[in-house]
PDB file of C-alpha atoms in Angstrom:
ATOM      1  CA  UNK Y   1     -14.870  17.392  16.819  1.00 42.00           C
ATOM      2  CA  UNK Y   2     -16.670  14.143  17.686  1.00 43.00           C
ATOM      3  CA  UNK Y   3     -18.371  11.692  15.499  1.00 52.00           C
ATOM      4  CA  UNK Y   4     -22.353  12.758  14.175  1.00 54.00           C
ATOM      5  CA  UNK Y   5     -22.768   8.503  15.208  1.00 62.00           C
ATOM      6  CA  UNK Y   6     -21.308   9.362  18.873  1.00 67.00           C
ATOM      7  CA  UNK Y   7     -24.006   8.772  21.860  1.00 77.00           C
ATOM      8  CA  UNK Y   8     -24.790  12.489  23.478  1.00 84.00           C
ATOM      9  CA  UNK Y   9     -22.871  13.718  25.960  1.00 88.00           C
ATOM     10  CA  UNK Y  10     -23.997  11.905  29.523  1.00 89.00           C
ATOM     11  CA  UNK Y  11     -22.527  11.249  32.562  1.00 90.00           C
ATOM     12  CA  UNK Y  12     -18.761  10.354  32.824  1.00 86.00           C
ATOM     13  CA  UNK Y  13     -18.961  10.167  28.809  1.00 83.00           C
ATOM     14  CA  UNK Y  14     -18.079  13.294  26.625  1.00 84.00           C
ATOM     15  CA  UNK Y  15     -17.703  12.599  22.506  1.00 80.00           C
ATOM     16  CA  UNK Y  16     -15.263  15.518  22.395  1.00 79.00           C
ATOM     17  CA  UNK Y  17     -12.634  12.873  23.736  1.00 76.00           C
ATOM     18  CA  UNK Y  18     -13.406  10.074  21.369  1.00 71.00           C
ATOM     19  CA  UNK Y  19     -10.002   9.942  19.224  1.00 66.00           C
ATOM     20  CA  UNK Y  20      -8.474   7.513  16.808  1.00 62.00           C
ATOM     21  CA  UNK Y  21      -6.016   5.794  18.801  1.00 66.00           C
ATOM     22  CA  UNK Y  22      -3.730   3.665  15.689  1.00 74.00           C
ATOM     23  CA  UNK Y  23      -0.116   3.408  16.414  1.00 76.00           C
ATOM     24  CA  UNK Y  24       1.823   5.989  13.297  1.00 84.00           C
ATOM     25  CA  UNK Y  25       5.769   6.318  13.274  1.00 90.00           C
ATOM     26  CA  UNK Y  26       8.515   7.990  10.831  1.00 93.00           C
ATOM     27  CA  UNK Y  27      11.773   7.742  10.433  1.00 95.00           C
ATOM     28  CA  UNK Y  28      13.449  10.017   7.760  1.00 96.00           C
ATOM     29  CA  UNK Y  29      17.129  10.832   7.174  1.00 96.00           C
ATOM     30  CA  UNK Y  30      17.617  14.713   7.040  1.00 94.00           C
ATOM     31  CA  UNK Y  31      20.229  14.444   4.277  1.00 96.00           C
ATOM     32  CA  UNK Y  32      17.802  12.729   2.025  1.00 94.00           C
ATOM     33  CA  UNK Y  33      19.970   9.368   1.388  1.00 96.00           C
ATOM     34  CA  UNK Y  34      18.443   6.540   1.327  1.00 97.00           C
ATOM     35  CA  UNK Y  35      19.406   3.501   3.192  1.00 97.00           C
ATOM     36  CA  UNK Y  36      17.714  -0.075   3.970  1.00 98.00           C
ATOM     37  CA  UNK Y  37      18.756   1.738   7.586  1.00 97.00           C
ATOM     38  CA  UNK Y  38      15.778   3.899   7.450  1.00 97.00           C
ATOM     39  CA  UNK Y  39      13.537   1.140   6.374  1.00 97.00           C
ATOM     40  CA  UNK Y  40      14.993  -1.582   9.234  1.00 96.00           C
ATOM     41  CA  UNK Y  41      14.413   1.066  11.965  1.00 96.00           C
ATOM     42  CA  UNK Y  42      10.699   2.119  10.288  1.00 95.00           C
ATOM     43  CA  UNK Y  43       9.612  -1.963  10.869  1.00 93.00           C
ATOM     44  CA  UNK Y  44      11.166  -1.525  14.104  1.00 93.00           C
ATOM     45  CA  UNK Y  45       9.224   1.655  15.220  1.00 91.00           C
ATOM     46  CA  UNK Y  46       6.328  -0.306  13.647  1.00 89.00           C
ATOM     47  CA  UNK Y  47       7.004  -3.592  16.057  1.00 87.00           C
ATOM     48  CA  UNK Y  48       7.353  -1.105  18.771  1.00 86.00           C
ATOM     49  CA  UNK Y  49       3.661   0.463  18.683  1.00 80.00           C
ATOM     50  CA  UNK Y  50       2.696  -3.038  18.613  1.00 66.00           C
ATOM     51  CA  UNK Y  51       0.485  -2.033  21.595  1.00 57.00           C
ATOM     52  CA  UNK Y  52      -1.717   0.761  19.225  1.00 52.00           C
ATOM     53  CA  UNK Y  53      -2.359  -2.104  16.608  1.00 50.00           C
ATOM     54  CA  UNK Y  54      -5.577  -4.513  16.964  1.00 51.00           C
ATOM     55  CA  UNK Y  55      -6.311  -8.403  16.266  1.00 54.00           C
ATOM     56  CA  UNK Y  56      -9.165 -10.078  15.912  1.00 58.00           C
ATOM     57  CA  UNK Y  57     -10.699 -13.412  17.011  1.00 52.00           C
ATOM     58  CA  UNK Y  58      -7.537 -15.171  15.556  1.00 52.00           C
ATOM     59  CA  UNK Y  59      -5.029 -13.549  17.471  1.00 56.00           C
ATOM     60  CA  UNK Y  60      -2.173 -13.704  14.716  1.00 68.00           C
ATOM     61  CA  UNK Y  61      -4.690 -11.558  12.184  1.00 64.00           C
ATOM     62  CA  UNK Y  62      -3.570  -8.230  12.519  1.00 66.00           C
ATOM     63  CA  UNK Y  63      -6.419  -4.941  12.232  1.00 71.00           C
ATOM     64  CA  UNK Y  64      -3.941  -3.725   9.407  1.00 78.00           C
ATOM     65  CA  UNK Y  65      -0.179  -2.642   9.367  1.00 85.00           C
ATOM     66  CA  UNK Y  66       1.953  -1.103   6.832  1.00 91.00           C
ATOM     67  CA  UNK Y  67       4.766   1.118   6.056  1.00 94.00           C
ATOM     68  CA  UNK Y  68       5.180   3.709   3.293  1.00 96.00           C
ATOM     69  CA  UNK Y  69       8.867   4.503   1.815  1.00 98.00           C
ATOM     70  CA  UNK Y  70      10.274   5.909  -0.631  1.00 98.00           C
ATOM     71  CA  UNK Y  71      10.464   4.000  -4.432  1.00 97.00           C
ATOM     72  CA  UNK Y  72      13.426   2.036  -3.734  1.00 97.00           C
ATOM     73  CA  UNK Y  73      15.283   2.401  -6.608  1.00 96.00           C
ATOM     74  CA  UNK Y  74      18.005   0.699  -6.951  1.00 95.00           C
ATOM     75  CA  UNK Y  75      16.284  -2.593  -6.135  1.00 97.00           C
ATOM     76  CA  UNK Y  76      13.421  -2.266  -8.045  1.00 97.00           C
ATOM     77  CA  UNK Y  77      15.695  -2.245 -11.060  1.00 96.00           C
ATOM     78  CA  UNK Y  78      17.625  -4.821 -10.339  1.00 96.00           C
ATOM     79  CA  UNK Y  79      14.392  -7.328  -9.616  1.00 96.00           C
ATOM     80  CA  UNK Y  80      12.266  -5.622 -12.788  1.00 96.00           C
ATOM     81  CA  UNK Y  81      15.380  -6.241 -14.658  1.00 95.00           C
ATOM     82  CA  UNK Y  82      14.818 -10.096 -14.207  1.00 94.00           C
ATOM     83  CA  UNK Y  83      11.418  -9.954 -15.352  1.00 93.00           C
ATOM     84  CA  UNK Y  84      12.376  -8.079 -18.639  1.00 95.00           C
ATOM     85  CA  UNK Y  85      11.111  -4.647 -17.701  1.00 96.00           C
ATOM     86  CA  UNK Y  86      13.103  -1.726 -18.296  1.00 95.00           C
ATOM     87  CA  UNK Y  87      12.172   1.277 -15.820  1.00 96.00           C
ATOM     88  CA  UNK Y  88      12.439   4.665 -17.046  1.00 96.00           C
ATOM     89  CA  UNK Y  89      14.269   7.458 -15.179  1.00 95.00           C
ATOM     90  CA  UNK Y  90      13.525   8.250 -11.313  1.00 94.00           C
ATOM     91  CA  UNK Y  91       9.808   9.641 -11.281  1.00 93.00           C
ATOM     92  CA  UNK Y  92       9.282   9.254 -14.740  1.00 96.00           C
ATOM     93  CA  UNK Y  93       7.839   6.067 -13.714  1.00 97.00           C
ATOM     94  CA  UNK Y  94       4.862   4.950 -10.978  1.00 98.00           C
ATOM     95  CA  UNK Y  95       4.663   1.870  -8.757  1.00 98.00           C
ATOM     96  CA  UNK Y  96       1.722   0.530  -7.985  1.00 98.00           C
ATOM     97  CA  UNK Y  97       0.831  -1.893  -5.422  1.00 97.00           C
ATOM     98  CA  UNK Y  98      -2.275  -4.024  -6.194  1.00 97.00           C
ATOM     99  CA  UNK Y  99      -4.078  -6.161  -4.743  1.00 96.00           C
ATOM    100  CA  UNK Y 100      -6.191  -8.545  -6.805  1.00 96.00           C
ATOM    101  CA  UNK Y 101      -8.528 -11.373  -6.662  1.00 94.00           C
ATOM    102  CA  UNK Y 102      -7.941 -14.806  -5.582  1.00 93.00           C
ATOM    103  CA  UNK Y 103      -9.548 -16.575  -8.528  1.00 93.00           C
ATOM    104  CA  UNK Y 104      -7.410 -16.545 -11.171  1.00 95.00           C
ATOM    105  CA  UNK Y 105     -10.201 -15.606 -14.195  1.00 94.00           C
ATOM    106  CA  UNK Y 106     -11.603 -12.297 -11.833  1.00 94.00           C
ATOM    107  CA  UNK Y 107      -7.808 -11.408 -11.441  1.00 95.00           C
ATOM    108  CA  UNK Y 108      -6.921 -10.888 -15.645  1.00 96.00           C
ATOM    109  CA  UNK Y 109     -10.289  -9.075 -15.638  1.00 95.00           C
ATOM    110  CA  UNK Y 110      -9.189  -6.769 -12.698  1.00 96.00           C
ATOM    111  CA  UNK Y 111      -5.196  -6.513 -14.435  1.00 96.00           C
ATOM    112  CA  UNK Y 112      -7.086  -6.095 -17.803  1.00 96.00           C
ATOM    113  CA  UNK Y 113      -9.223  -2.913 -16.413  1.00 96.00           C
ATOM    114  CA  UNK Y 114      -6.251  -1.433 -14.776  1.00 97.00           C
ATOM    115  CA  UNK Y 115      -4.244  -1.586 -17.991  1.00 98.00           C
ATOM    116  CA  UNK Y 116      -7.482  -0.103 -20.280  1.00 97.00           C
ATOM    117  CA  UNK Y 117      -7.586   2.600 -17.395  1.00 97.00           C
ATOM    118  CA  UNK Y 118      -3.638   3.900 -17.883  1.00 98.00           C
ATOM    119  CA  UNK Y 119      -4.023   3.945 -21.341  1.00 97.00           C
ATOM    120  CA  UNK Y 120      -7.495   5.624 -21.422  1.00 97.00           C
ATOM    121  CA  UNK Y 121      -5.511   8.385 -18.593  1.00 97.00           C
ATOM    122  CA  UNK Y 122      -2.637   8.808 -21.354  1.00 97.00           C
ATOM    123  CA  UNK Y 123      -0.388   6.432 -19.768  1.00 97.00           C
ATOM    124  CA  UNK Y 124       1.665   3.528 -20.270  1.00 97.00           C
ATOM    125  CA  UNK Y 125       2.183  -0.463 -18.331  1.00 97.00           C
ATOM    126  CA  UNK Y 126       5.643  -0.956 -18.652  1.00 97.00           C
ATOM    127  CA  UNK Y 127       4.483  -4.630 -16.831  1.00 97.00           C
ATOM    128  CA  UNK Y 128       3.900  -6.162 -13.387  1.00 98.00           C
ATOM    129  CA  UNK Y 129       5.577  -7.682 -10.900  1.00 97.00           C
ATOM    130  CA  UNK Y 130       4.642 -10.448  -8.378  1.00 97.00           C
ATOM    131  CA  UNK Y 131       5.328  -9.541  -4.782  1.00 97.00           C
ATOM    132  CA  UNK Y 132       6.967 -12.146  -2.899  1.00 97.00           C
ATOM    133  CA  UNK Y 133       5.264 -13.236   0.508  1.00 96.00           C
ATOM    134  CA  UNK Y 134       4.714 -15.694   2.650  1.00 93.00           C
ATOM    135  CA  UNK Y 135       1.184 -16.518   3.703  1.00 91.00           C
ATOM    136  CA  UNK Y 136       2.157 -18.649   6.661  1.00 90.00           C
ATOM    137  CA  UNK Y 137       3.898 -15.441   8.068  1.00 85.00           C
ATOM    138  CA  UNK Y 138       0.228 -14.439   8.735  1.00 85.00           C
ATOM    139  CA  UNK Y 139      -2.601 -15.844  10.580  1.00 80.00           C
ATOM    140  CA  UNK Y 140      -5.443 -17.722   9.706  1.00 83.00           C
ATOM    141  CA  UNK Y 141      -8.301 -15.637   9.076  1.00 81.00           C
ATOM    142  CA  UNK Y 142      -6.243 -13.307   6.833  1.00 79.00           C
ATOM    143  CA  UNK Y 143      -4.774 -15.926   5.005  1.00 84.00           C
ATOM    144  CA  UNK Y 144      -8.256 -17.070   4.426  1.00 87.00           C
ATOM    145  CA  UNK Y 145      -8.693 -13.606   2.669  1.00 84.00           C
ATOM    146  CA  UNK Y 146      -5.158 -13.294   1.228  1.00 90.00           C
ATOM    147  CA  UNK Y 147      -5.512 -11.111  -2.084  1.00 94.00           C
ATOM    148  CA  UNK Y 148      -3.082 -11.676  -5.237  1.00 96.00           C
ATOM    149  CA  UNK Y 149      -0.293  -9.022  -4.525  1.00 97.00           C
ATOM    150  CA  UNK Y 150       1.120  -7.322  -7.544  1.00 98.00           C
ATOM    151  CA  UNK Y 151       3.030  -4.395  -8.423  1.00 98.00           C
ATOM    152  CA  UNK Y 152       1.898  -2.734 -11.372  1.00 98.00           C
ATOM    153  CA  UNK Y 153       5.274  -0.284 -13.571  1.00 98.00           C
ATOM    154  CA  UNK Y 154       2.999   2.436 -15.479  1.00 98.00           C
ATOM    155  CA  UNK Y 155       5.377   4.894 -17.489  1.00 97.00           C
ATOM    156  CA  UNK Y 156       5.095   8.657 -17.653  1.00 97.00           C
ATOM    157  CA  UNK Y 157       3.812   9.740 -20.992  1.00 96.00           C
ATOM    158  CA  UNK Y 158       2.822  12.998 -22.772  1.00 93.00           C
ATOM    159  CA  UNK Y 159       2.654  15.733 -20.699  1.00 91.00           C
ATOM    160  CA  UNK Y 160       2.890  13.879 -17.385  1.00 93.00           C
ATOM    161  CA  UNK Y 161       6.794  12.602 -18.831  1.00 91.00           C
ATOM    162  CA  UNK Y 162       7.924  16.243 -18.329  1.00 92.00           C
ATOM    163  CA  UNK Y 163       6.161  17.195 -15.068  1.00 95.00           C
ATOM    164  CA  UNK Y 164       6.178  15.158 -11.897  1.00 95.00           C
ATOM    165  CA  UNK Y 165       3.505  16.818 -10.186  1.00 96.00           C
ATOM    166  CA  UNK Y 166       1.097  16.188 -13.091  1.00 97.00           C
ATOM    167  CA  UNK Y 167       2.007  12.996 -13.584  1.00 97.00           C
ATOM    168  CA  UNK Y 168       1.082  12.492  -9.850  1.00 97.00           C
ATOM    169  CA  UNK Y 169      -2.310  13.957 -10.336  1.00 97.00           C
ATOM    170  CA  UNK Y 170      -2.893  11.742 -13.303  1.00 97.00           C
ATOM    171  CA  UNK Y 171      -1.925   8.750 -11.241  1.00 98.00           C
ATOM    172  CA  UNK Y 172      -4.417   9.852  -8.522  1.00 97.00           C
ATOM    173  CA  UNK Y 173      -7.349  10.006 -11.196  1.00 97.00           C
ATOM    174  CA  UNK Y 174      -6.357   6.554 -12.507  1.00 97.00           C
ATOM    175  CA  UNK Y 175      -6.676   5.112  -8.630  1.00 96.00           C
ATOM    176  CA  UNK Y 176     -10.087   6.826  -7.960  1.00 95.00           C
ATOM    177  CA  UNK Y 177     -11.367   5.655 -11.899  1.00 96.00           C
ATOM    178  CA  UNK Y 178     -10.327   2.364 -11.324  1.00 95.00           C
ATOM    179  CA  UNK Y 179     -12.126   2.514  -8.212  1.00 91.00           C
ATOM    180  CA  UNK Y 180     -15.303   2.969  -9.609  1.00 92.00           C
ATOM    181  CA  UNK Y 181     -14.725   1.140 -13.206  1.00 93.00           C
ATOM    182  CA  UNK Y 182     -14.253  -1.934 -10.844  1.00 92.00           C
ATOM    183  CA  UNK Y 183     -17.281  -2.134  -8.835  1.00 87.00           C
ATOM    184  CA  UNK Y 184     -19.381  -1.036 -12.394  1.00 87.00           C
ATOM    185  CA  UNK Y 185     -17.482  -2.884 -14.872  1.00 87.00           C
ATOM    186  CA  UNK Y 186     -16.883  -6.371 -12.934  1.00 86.00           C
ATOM    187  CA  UNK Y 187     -18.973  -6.059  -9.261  1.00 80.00           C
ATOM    188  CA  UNK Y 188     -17.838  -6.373  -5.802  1.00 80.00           C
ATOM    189  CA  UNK Y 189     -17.761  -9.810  -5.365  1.00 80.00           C
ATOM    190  CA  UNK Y 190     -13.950 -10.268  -5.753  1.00 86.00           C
ATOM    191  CA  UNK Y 191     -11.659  -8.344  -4.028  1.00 90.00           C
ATOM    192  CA  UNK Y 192      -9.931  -5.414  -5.728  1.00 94.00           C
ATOM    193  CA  UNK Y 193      -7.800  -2.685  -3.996  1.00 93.00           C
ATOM    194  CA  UNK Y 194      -4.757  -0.404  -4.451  1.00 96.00           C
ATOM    195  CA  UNK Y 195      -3.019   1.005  -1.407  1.00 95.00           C
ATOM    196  CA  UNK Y 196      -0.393   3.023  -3.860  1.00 97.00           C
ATOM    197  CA  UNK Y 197       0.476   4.213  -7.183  1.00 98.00           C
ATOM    198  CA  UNK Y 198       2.901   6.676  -7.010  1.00 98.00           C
ATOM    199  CA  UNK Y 199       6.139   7.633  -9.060  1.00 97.00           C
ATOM    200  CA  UNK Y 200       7.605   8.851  -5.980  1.00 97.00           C
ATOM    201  CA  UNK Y 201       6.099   6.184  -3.081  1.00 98.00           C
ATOM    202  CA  UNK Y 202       5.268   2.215  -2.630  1.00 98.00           C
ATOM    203  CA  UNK Y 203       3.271   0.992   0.327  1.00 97.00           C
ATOM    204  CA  UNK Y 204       3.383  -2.133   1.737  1.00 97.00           C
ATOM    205  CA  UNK Y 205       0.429  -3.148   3.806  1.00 93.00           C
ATOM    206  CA  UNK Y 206      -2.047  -5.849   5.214  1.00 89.00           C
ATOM    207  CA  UNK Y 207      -4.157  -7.458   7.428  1.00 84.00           C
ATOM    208  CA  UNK Y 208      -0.685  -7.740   9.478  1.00 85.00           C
ATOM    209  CA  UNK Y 209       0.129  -7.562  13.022  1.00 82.00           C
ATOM    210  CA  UNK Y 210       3.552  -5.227  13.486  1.00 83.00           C
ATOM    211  CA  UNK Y 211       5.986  -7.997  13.523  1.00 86.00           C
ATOM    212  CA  UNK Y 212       5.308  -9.947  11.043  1.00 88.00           C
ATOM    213  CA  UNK Y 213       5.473  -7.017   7.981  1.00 91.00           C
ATOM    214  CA  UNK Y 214       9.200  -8.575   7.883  1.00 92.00           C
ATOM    215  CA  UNK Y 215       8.534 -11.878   7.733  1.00 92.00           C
ATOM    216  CA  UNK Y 216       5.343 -11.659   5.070  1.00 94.00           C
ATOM    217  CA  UNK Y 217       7.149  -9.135   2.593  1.00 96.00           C
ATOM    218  CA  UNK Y 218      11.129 -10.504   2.190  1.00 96.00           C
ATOM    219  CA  UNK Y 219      11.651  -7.077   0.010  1.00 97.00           C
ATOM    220  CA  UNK Y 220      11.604  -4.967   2.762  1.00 97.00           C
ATOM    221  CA  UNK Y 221      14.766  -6.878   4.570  1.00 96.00           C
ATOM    222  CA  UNK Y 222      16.604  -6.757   1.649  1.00 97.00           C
ATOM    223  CA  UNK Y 223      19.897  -4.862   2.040  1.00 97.00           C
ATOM    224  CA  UNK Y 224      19.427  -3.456  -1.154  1.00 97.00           C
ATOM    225  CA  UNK Y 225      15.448  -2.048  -0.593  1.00 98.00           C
ATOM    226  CA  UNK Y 226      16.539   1.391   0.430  1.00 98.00           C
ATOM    227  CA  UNK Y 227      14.417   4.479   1.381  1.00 98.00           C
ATOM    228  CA  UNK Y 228      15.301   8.124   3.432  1.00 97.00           C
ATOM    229  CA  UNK Y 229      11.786   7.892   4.951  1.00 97.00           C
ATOM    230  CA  UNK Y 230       9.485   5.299   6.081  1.00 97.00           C
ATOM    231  CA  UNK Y 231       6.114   5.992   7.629  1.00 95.00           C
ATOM    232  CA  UNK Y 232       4.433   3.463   9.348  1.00 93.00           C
ATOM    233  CA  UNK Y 233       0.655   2.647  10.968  1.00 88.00           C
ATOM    234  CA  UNK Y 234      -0.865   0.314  12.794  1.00 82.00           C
ATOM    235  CA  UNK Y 235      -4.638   0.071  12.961  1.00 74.00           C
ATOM    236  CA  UNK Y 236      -6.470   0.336  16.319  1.00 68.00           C
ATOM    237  CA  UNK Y 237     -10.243   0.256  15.300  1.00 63.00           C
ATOM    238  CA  UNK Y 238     -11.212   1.669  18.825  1.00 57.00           C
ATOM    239  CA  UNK Y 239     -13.822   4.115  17.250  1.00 51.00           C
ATOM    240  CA  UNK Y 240     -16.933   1.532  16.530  1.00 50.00           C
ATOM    241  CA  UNK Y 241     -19.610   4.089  16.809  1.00 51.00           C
TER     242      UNK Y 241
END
């Protein structure tokens, strides 16, 4: 089905062909068990379909690259452990990955909303996390427009403690409240977004080109970051109609 925006049919031209042409991978261990394995050869498929991914003017600011993995458990208690948070059991507990704006006074507003949203949803901040990265991993232009990247712990409570799949939905309403609450509550002018929040799911994502997802986000090359799946995208804006 082509585009409503797509020029009419003419000549050598037919919309029925226009297609989305990003680069997508995954890599997934049948027996379930994660391993930083998995992740390592998801980056890898990622730097592979480096072709299907886009730059811009600066040719070191990626179109947008990510991967998606499982919560890597082990890990995430061991680093949330240093920063005095104590995780719940597996899924009774959501990471979120948030990004935030650069001025420090429009970023507490944006954590503060997030935090009146879980509790207004039933929920619970257990606390955040910074993510390490390095901005000189990445190019210019989307360093100029580098975000404060956080990770957000929000604990299963009520009903949502004893059933994963609601606790899921609630998380889903939270993401599309906060959407709105943000733009209402503080405006658009500084930049707010949240690729994830998931009990069972992190993504980690950016204005990146393929190979340097490694190099921005040290997690994901620790031994110890583990995952049986990793899907992964690379963005290849070739639909501008």
């Amino acid at each position: 089905m082509s585009c409503p925006h797509t020029p009419r049919k003419q000549g050598l031209y037919d919309p029925a062909f226009e297609h989305d042409a990003c680069g997508v991978g995954f890599v997934a261990r049948v027996n379930g068990e994660p391993t930083h394995d998995v992740v390592a050869q998801g980056i890898q498929v990622l730097i592979n379909l480096g072709h299907r991914g886009a730059c811009g003017c600066d040719p070191e600011s990626g179109d947008g690259a990510g991967l998606l993995v499982q919560i890597p458990e082990s890990f995430l208690r061991t680093v949330c452990e240093r920063e005095g948070i104590s995780l719940p059991a597996p899924q009774r507990y959501a990471v979120g990955m948030v990004f935030l704006a650069q001025d420090a006074a429009a970023a507490a507003r944006q954590q503060a909303l997030v935090e009146a949203v879980v509790a207004e949803e039933g929920q619970g901040v257990l606390g955040w996390r910074d993510v390490p990265h390095d901005p000189m991993a990445i190019g210019r232009l989307a360093r100029q427009g580098l975000p404060r990247i956080r990770q957000v712990f929000v604990a299963a409570q009520g009903r949502e403690a004893e059933d994963v799949d609601a606790f899921e939905r609630r998380l889903y309403v939270i993401r599309r409240v906060l959407e709105r609450r943000v733009v209402d509550e503080i405006g658009e002018d500084d930049f707010f977004y949240v690729p994830s929040l998931s009990s069972r799911t992190v993504a980690y994502v950016g204005m990146l080109i393929a190979d340097q997802i490694p190099r921005f986000y040290p997690d994901l090359v620790d031994p110890a970051f583990r995952s049986a799946l990793a899907l992964v995208h690379s963005r290849y804006s070739t639909n501008t109609f």
